[in-house]
PDB file of C-alpha atoms and ligand atoms in Angstrom:
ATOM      1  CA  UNK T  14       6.263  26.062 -96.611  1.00 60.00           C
ATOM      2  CA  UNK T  15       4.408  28.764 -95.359  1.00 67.00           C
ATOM      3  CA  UNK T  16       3.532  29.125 -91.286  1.00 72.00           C
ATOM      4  CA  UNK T  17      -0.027  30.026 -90.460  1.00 90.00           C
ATOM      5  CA  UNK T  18       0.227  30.943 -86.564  1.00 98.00           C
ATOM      6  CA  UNK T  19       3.809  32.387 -85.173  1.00 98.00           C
ATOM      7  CA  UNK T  20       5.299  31.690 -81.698  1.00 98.00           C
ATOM      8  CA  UNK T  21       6.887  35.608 -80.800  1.00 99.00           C
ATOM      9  CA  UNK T  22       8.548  35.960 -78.078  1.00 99.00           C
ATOM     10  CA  UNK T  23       9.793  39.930 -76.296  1.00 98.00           C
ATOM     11  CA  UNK T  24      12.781  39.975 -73.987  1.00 98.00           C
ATOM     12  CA  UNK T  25      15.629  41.035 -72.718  1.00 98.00           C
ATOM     13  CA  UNK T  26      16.053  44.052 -69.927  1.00 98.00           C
ATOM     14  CA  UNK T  27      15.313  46.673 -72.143  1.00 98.00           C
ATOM     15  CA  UNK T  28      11.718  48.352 -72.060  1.00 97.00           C
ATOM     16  CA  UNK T  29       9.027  47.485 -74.184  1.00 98.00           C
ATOM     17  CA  UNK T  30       8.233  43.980 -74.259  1.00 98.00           C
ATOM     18  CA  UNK T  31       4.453  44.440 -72.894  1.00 97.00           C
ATOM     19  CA  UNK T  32       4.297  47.899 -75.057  1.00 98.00           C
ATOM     20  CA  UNK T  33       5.069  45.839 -78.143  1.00 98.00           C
ATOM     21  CA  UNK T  34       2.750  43.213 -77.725  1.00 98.00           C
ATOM     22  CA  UNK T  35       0.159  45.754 -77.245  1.00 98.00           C
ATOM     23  CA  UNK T  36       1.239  47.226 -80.358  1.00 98.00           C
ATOM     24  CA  UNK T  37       0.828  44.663 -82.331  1.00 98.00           C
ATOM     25  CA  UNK T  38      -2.805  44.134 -80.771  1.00 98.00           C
ATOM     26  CA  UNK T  39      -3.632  47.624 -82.068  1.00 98.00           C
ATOM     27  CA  UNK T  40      -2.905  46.595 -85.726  1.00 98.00           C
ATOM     28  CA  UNK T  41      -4.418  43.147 -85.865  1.00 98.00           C
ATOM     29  CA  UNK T  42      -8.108  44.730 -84.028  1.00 98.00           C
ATOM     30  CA  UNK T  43      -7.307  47.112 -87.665  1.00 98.00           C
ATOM     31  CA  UNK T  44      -8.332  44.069 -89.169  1.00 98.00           C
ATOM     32  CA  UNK T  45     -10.938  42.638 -87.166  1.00 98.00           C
ATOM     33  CA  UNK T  46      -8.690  39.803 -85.610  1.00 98.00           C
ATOM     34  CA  UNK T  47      -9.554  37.983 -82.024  1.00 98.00           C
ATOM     35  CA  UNK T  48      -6.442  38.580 -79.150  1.00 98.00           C
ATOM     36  CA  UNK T  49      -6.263  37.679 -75.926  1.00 98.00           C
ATOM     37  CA  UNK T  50      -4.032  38.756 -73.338  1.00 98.00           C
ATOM     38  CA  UNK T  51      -3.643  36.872 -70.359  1.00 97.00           C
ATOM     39  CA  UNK T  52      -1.823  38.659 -67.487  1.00 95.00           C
ATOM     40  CA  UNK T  53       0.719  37.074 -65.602  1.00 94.00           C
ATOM     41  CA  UNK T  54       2.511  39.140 -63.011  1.00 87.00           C
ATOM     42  CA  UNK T  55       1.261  42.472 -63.113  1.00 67.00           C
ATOM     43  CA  UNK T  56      -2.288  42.898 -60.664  1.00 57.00           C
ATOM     44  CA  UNK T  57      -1.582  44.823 -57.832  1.00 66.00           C
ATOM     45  CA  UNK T  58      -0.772  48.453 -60.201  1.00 75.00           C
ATOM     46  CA  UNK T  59      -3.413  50.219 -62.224  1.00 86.00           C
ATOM     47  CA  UNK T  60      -2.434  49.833 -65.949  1.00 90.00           C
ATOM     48  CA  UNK T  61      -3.683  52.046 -68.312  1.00 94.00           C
ATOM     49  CA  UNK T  62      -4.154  48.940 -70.697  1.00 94.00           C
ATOM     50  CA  UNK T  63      -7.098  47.802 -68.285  1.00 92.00           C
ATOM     51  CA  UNK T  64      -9.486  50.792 -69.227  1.00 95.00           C
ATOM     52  CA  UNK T  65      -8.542  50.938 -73.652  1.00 96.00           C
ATOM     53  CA  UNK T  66      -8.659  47.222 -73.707  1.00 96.00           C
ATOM     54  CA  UNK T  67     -12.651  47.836 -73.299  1.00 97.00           C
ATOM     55  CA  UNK T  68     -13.043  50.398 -76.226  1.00 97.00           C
ATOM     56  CA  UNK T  69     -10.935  47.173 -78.723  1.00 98.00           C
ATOM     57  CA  UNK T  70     -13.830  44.545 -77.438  1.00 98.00           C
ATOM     58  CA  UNK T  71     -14.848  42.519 -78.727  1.00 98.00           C
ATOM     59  CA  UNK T  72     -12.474  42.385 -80.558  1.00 98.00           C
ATOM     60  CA  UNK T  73      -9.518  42.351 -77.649  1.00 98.00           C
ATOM     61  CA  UNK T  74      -9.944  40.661 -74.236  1.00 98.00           C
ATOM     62  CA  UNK T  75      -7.648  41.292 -71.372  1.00 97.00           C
ATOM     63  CA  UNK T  76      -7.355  38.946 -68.420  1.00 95.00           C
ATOM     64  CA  UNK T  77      -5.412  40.127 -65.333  1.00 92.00           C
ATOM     65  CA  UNK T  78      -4.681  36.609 -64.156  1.00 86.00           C
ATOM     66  CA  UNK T  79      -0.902  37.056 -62.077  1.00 76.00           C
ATOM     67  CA  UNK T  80      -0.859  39.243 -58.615  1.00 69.00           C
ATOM     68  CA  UNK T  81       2.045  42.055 -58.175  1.00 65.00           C
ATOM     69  CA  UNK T  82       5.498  41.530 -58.498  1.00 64.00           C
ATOM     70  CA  UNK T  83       6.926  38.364 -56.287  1.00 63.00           C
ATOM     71  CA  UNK T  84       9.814  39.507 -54.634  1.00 61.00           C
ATOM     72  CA  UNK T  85      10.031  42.933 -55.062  1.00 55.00           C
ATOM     73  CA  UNK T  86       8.250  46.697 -55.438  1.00 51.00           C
ATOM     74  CA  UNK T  87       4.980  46.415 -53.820  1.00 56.00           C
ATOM     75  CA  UNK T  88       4.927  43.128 -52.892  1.00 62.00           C
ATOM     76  CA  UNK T  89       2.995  41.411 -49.699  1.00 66.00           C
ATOM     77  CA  UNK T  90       1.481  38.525 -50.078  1.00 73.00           C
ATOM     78  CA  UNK T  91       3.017  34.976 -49.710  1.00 81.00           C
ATOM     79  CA  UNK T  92       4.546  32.864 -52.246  1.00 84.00           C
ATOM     80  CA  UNK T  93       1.685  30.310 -52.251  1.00 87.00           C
ATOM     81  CA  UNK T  94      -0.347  33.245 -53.534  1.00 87.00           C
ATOM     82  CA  UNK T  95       1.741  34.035 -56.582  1.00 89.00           C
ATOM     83  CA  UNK T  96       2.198  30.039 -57.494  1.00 91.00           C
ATOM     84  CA  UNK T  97      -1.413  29.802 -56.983  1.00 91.00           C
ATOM     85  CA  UNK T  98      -2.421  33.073 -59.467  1.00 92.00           C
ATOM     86  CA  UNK T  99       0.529  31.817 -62.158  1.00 93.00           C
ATOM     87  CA  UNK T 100      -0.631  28.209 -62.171  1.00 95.00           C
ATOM     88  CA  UNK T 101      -4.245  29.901 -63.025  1.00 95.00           C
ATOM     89  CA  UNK T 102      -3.111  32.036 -65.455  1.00 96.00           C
ATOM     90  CA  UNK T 103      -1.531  29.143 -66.861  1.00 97.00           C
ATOM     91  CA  UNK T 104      -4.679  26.856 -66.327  1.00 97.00           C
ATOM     92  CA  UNK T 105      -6.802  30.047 -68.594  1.00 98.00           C
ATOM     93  CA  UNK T 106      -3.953  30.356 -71.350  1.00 98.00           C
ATOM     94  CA  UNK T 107      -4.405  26.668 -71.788  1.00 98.00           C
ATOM     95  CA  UNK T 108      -8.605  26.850 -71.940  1.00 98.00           C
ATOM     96  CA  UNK T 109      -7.763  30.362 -74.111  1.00 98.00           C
ATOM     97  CA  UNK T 110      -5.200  28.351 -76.751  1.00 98.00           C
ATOM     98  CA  UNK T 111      -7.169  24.807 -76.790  1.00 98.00           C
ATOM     99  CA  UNK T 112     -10.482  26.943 -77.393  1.00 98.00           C
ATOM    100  CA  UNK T 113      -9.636  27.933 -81.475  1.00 97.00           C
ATOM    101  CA  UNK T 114     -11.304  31.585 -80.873  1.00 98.00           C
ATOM    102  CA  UNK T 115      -8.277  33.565 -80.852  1.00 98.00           C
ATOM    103  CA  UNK T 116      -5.849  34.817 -83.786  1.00 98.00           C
ATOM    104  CA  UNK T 117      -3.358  35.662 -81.547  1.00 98.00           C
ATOM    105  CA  UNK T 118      -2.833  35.047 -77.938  1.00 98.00           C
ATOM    106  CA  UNK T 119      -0.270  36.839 -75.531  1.00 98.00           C
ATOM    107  CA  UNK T 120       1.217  35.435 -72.627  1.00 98.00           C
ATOM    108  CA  UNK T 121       1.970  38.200 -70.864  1.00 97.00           C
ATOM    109  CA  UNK T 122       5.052  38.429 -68.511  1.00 96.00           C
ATOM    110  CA  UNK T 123       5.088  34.583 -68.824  1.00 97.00           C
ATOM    111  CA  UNK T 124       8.916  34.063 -69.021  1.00 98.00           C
ATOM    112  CA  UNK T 125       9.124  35.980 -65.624  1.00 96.00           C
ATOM    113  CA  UNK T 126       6.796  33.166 -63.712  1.00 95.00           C
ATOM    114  CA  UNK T 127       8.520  30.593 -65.293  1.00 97.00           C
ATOM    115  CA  UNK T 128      11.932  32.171 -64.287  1.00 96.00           C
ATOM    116  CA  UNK T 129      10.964  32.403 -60.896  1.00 93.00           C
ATOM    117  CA  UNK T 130       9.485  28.927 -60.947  1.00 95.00           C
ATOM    118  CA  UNK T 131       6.012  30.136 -60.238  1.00 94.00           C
ATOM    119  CA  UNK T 132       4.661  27.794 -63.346  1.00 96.00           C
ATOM    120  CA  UNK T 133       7.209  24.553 -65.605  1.00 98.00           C
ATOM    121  CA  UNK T 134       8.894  25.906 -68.546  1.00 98.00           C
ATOM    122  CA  UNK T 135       7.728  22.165 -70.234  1.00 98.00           C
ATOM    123  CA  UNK T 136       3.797  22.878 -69.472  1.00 98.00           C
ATOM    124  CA  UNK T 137       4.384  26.152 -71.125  1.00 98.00           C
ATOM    125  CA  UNK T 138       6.208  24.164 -73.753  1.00 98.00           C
ATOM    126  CA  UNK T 139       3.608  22.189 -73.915  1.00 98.00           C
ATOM    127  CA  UNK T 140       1.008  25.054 -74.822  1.00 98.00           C
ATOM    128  CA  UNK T 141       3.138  26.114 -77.399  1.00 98.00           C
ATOM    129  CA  UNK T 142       3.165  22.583 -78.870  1.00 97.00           C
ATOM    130  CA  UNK T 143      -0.417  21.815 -78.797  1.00 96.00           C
ATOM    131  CA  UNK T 144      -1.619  25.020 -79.800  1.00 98.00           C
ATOM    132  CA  UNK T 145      -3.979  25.630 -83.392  1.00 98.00           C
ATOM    133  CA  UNK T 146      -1.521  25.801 -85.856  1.00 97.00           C
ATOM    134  CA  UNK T 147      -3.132  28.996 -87.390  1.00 97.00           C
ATOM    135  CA  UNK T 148      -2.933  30.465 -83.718  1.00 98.00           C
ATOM    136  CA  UNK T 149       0.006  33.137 -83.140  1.00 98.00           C
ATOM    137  CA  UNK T 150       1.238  33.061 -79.774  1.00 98.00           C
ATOM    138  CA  UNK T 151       3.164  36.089 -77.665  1.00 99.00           C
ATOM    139  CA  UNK T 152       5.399  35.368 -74.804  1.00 98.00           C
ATOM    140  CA  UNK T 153       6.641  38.314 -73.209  1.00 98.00           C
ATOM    141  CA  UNK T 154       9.012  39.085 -70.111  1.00 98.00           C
ATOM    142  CA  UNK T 155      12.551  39.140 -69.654  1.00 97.00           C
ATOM    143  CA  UNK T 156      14.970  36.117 -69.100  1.00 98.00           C
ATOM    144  CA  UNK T 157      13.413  33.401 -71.350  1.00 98.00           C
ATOM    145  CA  UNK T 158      14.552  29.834 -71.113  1.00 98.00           C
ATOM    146  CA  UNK T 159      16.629  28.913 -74.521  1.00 98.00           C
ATOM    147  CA  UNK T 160      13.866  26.215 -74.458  1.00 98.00           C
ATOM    148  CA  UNK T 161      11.181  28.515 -74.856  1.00 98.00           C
ATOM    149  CA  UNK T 162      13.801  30.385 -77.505  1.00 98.00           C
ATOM    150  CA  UNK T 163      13.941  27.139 -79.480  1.00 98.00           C
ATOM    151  CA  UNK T 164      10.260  26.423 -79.837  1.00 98.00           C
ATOM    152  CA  UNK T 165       9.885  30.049 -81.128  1.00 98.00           C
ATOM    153  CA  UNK T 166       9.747  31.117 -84.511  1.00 98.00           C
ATOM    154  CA  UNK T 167      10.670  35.064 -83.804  1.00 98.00           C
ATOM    155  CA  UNK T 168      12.824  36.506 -80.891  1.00 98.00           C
ATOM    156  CA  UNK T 169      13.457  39.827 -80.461  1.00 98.00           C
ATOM    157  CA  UNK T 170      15.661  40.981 -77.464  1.00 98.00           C
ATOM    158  CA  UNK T 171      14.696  44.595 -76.167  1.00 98.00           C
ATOM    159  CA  UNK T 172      18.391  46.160 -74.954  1.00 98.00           C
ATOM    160  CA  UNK T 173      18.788  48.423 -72.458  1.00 98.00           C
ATOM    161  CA  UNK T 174      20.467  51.648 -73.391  1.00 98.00           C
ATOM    162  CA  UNK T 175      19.283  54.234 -71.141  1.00 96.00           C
ATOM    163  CA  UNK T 176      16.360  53.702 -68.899  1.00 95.00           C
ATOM    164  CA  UNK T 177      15.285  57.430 -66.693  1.00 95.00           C
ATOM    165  CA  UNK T 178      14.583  54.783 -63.709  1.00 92.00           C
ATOM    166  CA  UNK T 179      18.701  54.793 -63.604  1.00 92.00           C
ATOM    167  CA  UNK T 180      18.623  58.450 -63.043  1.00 94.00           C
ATOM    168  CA  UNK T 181      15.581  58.279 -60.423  1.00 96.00           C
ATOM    169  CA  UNK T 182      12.911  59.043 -62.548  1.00 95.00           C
ATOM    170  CA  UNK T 183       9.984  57.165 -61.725  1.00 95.00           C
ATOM    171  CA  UNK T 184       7.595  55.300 -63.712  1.00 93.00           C
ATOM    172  CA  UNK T 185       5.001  57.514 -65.473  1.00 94.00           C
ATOM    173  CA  UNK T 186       1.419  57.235 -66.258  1.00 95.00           C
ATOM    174  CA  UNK T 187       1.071  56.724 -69.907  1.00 96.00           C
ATOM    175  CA  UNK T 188       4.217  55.909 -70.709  1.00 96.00           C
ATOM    176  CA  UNK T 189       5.086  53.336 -67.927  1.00 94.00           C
ATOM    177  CA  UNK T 190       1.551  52.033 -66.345  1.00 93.00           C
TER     178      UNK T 190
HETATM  179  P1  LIG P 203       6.574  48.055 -70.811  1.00 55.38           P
HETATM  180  O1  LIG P 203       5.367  47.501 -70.101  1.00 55.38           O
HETATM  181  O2  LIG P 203       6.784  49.505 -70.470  1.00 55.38           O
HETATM  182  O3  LIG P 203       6.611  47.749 -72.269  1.00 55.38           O
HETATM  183  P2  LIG P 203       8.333  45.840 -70.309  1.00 55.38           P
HETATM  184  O4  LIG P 203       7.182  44.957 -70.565  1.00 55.38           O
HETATM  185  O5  LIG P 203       9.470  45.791 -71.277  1.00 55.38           O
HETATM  186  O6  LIG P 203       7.848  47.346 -70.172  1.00 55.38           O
HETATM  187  P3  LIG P 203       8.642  44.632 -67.705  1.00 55.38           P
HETATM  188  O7  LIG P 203       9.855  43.834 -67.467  1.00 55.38           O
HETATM  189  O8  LIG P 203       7.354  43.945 -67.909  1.00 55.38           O
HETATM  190  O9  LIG P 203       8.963  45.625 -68.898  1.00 55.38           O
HETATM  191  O10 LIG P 203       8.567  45.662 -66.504  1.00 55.38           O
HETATM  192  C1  LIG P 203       7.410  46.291 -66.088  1.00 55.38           C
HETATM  193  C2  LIG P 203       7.665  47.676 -65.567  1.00 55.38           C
HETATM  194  O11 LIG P 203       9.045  48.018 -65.431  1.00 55.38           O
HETATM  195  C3  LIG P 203       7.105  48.741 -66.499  1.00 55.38           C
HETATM  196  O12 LIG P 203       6.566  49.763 -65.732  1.00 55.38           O
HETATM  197  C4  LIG P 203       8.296  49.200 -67.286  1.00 55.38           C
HETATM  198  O13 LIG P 203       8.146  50.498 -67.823  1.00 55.38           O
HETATM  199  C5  LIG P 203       9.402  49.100 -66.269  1.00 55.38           C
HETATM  200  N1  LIG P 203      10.693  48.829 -66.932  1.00 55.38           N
HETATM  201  C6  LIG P 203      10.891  48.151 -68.074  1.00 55.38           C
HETATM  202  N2  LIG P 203      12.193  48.066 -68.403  1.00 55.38           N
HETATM  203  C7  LIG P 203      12.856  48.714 -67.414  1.00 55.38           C
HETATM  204  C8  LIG P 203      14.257  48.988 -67.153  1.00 55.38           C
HETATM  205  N3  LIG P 203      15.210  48.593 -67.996  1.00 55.38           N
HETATM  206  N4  LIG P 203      14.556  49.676 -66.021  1.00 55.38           N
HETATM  207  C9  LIG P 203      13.596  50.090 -65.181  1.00 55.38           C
HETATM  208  N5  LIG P 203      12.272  49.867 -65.356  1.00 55.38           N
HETATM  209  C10 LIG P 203      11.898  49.195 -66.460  1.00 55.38           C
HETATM  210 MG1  LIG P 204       6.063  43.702 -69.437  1.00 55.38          MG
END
């Protein structure tokens, strides 16, 4: 039996989870398909994602939905406000996935909010569950619940090797953000 729509999901500690999934948006606008990307986490740094998104519409929509990092880097505001952006971005994933536009969909830094209990691992099982069966669906972020794993059709684990932030290089623009 063939599968129409894939559940994918990028982690591990290992870079390249998001840069994947962006990857694979670059081939599928090569054949005119519909992606969105909803933003979980990331909001407070400028991504370099935010300004090419605009030259793949219509074909590609990007939705910064999550609000910095909770707990750590440039974080400042409370909690609440992080529950409050995740349970949004969750709220616009679910409107996104019910809506049947989309070929492919990517939850972006999803396992992170539901690893630090932002959002339920079961309502995101729950997307995954009710989505279009023709729909493909991307989870990304690092530390995904063997739930999550289960419900997925295709897991791949980025490894950390070497990463220059170990050796104090700092994040660079292009390559990083
Ligand atoms: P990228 O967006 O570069 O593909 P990612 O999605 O795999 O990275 P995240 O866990 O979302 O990684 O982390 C976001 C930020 O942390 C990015 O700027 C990324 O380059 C950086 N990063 C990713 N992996 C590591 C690592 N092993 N050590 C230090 N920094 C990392
Ligand atoms: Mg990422």
């Amino acid at each position: 039996m063939e599968k129409d729509g894939l559940v994918i999901v990028y982690t591990g500690n290992g870079k390249g989870k998001t840069t994947a999934a962006l990857g694979m948006v670059l081939r599928a606008v090569g054949y005119n398909l519909k992606i969105c990307m909803i933003q979980f986490i990331k909001g407070s740094w400028h991504y370099g994602e935010l300004d090419s998104s605009k030259r793949l519409e219509p074909e590609f929509e990007l939705i910064t939905a999550g609000k910095g990092f909770v707990g750590i880097i440039d974080d400042k505001s409370p909690r609440e406000e992080h529950e409050r952006m995740a349970q949004e971005a969750l709220r616009i994933s679910k409107e996104k996935i019910q809506s049947g536009k989309y070929d492919i969909i990517i939850l972006d830094e999803v396992n992170y909010a539901i690893n630090l209990d932002l959002i339920d691992v079961n309502d995101v099982l729950d997307l995954i569950n009710s989505k279009p069966s023709n729909l493909n669906l991307v989870l990304t972020g690092n530390y995904v619940k063997p739930k999550i794993v289960e419900a997925s059709d295709l897991v791949t684990e980025m490894n950390e090797i070497k990463h220059p932030f170990k050796s104090g290089i700092k994040a660079k623009r292009g390559i990083d953000f």
